[in-house]
Short mmCIF file of C-alpha atoms in Angstrom, two decimals:
data_model
loop_
_atom_site.label_atom_id
_atom_site.label_comp_id
_atom_site.label_asym_id
_atom_site.label_seq_id
_atom_site.Cartn_x
_atom_site.Cartn_y
_atom_site.Cartn_z
CA ALA D 242 60.58 229.50 242.03
CA GLN D 243 57.25 230.21 244.30
CA SER D 244 58.66 229.44 247.44
CA VAL D 245 61.63 227.95 249.35
CA THR D 246 61.25 226.38 252.74
CA GLN D 247 63.72 226.28 255.55
CA LEU D 248 62.38 223.30 257.27
CA ASP D 249 64.34 224.22 260.75
CA SER D 250 64.00 227.66 262.81
CA GLN D 251 66.55 226.81 264.59
CA VAL D 252 69.18 224.23 265.25
CA PRO D 253 71.13 223.49 268.32
CA VAL D 254 74.01 221.20 267.78
CA PHE D 255 77.16 220.80 269.91
CA GLU D 256 80.72 222.33 269.03
CA GLU D 257 82.29 219.79 266.89
CA ALA D 258 79.45 218.19 265.72
CA PRO D 259 78.53 217.45 262.13
CA VAL D 260 75.50 219.68 261.48
CA GLU D 261 72.64 219.86 258.57
CA LEU D 262 70.36 223.35 257.57
CA ARG D 263 67.95 221.70 255.54
CA CYS D 264 66.18 224.02 252.07
CA ASN D 265 63.44 222.93 249.99
CA TYR D 266 62.28 225.13 247.60
CA SER D 267 59.34 224.88 244.71
CA SER D 268 59.89 225.16 241.06
CA SER D 269 59.42 223.62 237.31
CA VAL D 270 62.51 225.02 235.81
CA SER D 271 66.50 225.71 236.20
CA VAL D 272 67.29 227.58 239.30
CA TYR D 273 70.22 229.57 240.77
CA LEU D 274 70.81 228.37 244.38
CA PHE D 275 72.30 230.25 247.26
CA TRP D 276 73.26 230.05 250.65
CA TYR D 277 73.64 233.39 252.93
CA VAL D 278 74.80 234.41 256.41
CA GLN D 279 74.42 236.53 259.01
CA TYR D 280 76.10 236.75 261.91
CA PRO D 281 75.56 238.47 265.55
CA ASN D 282 75.05 241.92 264.25
CA GLN D 283 76.37 242.36 260.95
CA GLY D 284 74.59 242.35 257.14
CA LEU D 285 74.10 239.11 255.30
CA GLN D 286 77.22 237.95 253.55
CA LEU D 287 77.48 235.35 250.64
CA LEU D 288 78.36 231.61 251.95
CA LEU D 289 78.02 229.69 248.59
CA LYS D 290 76.12 229.46 245.37
CA TYR D 291 74.97 226.97 243.16
CA LEU D 292 74.60 228.58 239.18
CA SER D 293 75.37 225.53 236.82
CA GLY D 294 77.63 222.57 236.56
CA SER D 295 78.69 219.87 239.97
CA THR D 296 76.10 219.79 242.14
CA LEU D 297 78.39 219.93 245.32
CA VAL D 298 79.62 223.27 245.70
CA LYS D 299 81.71 224.05 248.22
CA GLY D 300 81.63 227.62 250.28
CA ILE D 301 83.61 229.78 252.80
CA ASN D 302 84.23 228.77 256.69
CA GLY D 303 83.87 225.17 255.74
CA PHE D 304 80.51 224.68 254.65
CA GLU D 305 79.66 222.75 251.29
CA ALA D 306 75.79 222.36 250.06
CA GLU D 307 74.77 219.55 247.45
CA PHE D 308 71.66 220.41 245.10
CA ASN D 309 69.15 217.62 244.38
CA LYS D 310 66.84 218.69 241.28
CA SER D 311 64.83 215.35 241.90
CA GLN D 312 63.88 216.50 245.53
CA THR D 313 64.22 220.04 244.66
CA SER D 314 66.57 220.44 248.00
CA PHE D 315 69.63 222.26 248.24
CA HIS D 316 70.94 221.50 252.32
CA LEU D 317 73.88 222.89 253.86
CA ARG D 318 76.60 221.26 256.13
CA LYS D 319 79.62 221.50 257.69
CA PRO D 320 81.38 218.03 258.87
CA SER D 321 82.46 220.13 262.52
CA VAL D 322 81.25 223.20 263.39
CA HIS D 323 82.62 226.23 265.59
CA ILE D 324 81.32 228.39 268.01
CA SER D 325 82.09 231.10 265.16
CA ASP D 326 79.68 229.51 263.35
CA THR D 327 76.78 230.98 265.33
CA ALA D 328 74.68 232.60 263.02
CA GLU D 329 71.51 232.55 261.11
CA TYR D 330 71.64 231.19 257.62
CA PHE D 331 69.28 231.66 254.85
CA CYS D 332 68.65 229.82 251.39
CA ALA D 333 67.72 231.77 248.56
CA VAL D 334 66.74 230.96 244.85
CA SER D 335 65.88 232.78 241.68
CA GLU D 336 64.74 231.12 238.48
CA VAL D 337 67.78 231.38 235.61
CA ASP D 338 65.16 233.19 233.58
CA SER D 339 63.33 235.10 235.90
CA ASN D 340 63.56 238.64 236.74
CA TYR D 341 65.99 239.74 239.47
CA GLN D 342 64.17 238.76 242.14
CA LEU D 343 65.80 236.46 244.86
CA ILE D 344 63.07 234.42 246.62
CA TRP D 345 64.42 234.10 250.50
CA GLY D 346 63.62 231.15 253.15
CA ALA D 347 62.93 232.30 256.38
CA GLY D 348 66.50 231.83 257.94
CA THR D 349 67.62 229.27 260.55
CA LYS D 350 69.38 230.09 263.45
CA LEU D 351 72.26 228.00 264.68
CA ILE D 352 73.38 227.82 267.75
CA ILE D 353 76.59 226.24 269.29
CA LYS D 354 76.11 224.23 272.20
CA PRO D 355 80.06 224.65 274.06
CA ASP R 261 87.44 245.65 251.23
CA VAL R 262 84.03 245.98 249.53
CA LYS R 263 81.71 247.83 251.42
CA VAL R 264 77.72 248.92 251.93
CA THR R 265 77.28 251.43 254.40
CA GLN R 266 74.04 252.44 256.01
CA SER R 267 73.57 255.61 257.98
CA SER R 268 72.09 254.49 261.51
CA ARG R 269 72.24 251.36 262.69
CA TYR R 270 69.06 252.02 265.17
CA LEU R 271 67.00 254.93 264.85
CA VAL R 272 63.64 255.65 267.08
CA LYS R 273 61.33 257.65 265.28
CA ARG R 274 57.28 258.58 266.17
CA THR R 275 54.14 257.66 264.49
CA GLY R 276 53.57 259.70 261.59
CA GLU R 277 57.42 261.14 261.03
CA LYS R 278 59.26 261.35 258.07
CA VAL R 279 61.95 258.98 258.01
CA PHE R 280 64.70 258.31 255.71
CA LEU R 281 67.33 255.66 255.40
CA GLU R 282 70.84 256.24 253.90
CA CYS R 283 72.61 253.58 251.81
CA VAL R 284 75.78 254.26 250.36
CA GLN R 285 78.34 251.56 248.30
CA ASP R 286 81.36 251.75 247.28
CA MET R 287 81.48 248.93 244.19
CA ASP R 288 80.48 250.87 241.50
CA HIS R 289 77.40 248.26 241.47
CA GLU R 290 74.93 249.38 239.09
CA ASN R 291 71.71 247.67 241.13
CA MET R 292 71.19 248.40 244.30
CA PHE R 293 68.10 246.56 246.67
CA TRP R 294 66.13 247.64 250.26
CA TYR R 295 64.73 245.03 252.18
CA ARG R 296 62.84 244.75 255.24
CA GLN R 297 63.85 241.45 257.69
CA ASP R 298 61.34 240.33 260.24
CA PRO R 299 61.81 237.44 262.58
CA GLY R 300 60.58 233.82 260.95
CA LEU R 301 59.52 236.26 257.60
CA GLY R 302 63.53 236.49 256.10
CA LEU R 303 64.18 239.24 253.90
CA ARG R 304 61.14 241.11 252.12
CA LEU R 305 62.14 243.29 249.37
CA ILE R 306 60.81 246.67 249.12
CA TYR R 307 62.59 248.70 246.24
CA PHE R 308 65.29 248.09 244.01
CA SER R 309 67.16 250.41 241.40
CA TYR R 310 69.01 248.91 238.62
CA ASP R 311 70.72 252.42 237.58
CA VAL R 312 70.10 255.71 238.61
CA LYS R 313 66.83 257.64 238.97
CA MET R 314 65.46 254.30 237.58
CA LYS R 315 63.38 252.41 240.33
CA GLU R 316 61.43 248.73 240.90
CA LYS R 317 58.32 248.05 242.75
CA GLY R 318 59.23 244.36 244.96
CA ASP R 319 56.87 242.65 246.85
CA ILE R 320 56.26 245.22 249.93
CA PRO R 321 56.02 248.93 248.53
CA GLU R 322 53.31 250.50 250.17
CA GLY R 323 54.18 252.88 252.88
CA TYR R 324 57.68 253.46 251.62
CA SER R 325 59.43 255.37 248.33
CA VAL R 326 62.94 255.46 246.93
CA SER R 327 65.13 257.66 245.74
CA ARG R 328 68.69 257.63 243.66
CA GLU R 329 70.22 260.25 242.55
CA LYS R 330 73.75 259.23 242.57
CA LYS R 331 75.16 255.55 241.50
CA GLU R 332 76.65 255.15 244.96
CA ARG R 333 73.84 256.07 247.13
CA PHE R 334 70.15 254.38 247.32
CA SER R 335 67.72 256.43 249.84
CA LEU R 336 64.58 254.34 251.48
CA ILE R 337 62.03 256.88 252.70
CA LEU R 338 58.88 256.22 254.89
CA GLU R 339 56.69 259.15 253.74
CA SER R 340 54.78 258.87 257.32
CA ALA R 341 55.66 256.39 259.79
CA SER R 342 53.40 253.84 261.30
CA THR R 343 54.24 251.25 264.11
CA ASN R 344 54.11 248.03 261.69
CA GLN R 345 57.41 249.44 260.20
CA THR R 346 58.88 248.67 262.86
CA SER R 347 61.82 246.26 261.57
CA MET R 348 64.97 245.87 260.46
CA TYR R 349 66.17 247.62 257.01
CA LEU R 350 68.99 245.89 254.98
CA CYS R 351 70.52 247.87 251.94
CA ALA R 352 72.27 245.82 249.55
CA SER R 353 74.12 246.51 246.07
CA SER R 354 75.06 243.89 243.26
CA ARG R 355 76.22 244.14 239.67
CA ARG R 356 74.11 243.78 236.43
CA ASP R 357 75.11 241.22 234.57
CA ARG R 358 74.10 237.50 235.60
CA PRO R 359 74.51 235.61 237.38
CA TYR R 360 76.47 238.01 239.64
CA TYR R 361 72.85 239.84 239.84
CA TYR R 362 72.40 237.55 242.67
CA GLU R 363 75.90 237.94 244.77
CA GLN R 364 74.55 240.95 246.40
CA TYR R 365 76.85 242.55 248.80
CA PHE R 366 74.71 243.60 252.38
CA GLY R 367 75.11 246.61 255.04
CA PRO R 368 75.03 245.97 258.26
CA GLY R 369 71.11 247.22 258.88
CA THR R 370 69.19 249.86 260.14
CA ARG R 371 66.85 248.49 263.69
CA LEU R 372 63.87 250.59 263.17
CA THR R 373 61.58 251.32 265.91
CA VAL R 374 58.39 253.48 265.26
CA THR R 375 56.72 254.44 268.63
#
């Protein structure tokens, strides 16, 4: 993967509203795709991953993401957000036959408005 | 509960000082990583280790070195701290086998300020 673009640096949304955080990558080969979440004052933790198989993957805390190969996207969604979802979300990609390295997006801060 | 711990949450050092950041994991993971996190830049890999005494440079190794004498411990060393090394430093670990390699477990981070 050459690069990962998270199109929004911040996404404000009202509590209980749906949200989509966008992630696009550039690569012409098979990839693994990940979303990590960083809650305030904590390290990152894995939210969900796509390795192969179904393009719709479900993660923790009600989040899901869909891999779209033709669009080279892996957008993260949640149908109804809660104040506890306030965090920064990072998309990461690795080419299947590459070395060890994950390529990271710049992050998107999800801001929940009461 | 699996854990990656880092020696300090906050650290303030002076320009030119030698700085040691320590990371310990209790998951028996082969791989360990040091990242730097800056606003708007995401995570950038500084160094990576896949075994005791083994290391590989990441994207931004200049000004840093690492040490891994034991499997559970991975140290990041700033030989002569500079103000442009003020940042959040994150340690992570993972299993060696693919694709679990990419499931990285992170410590809480050390926010380093160099004055």
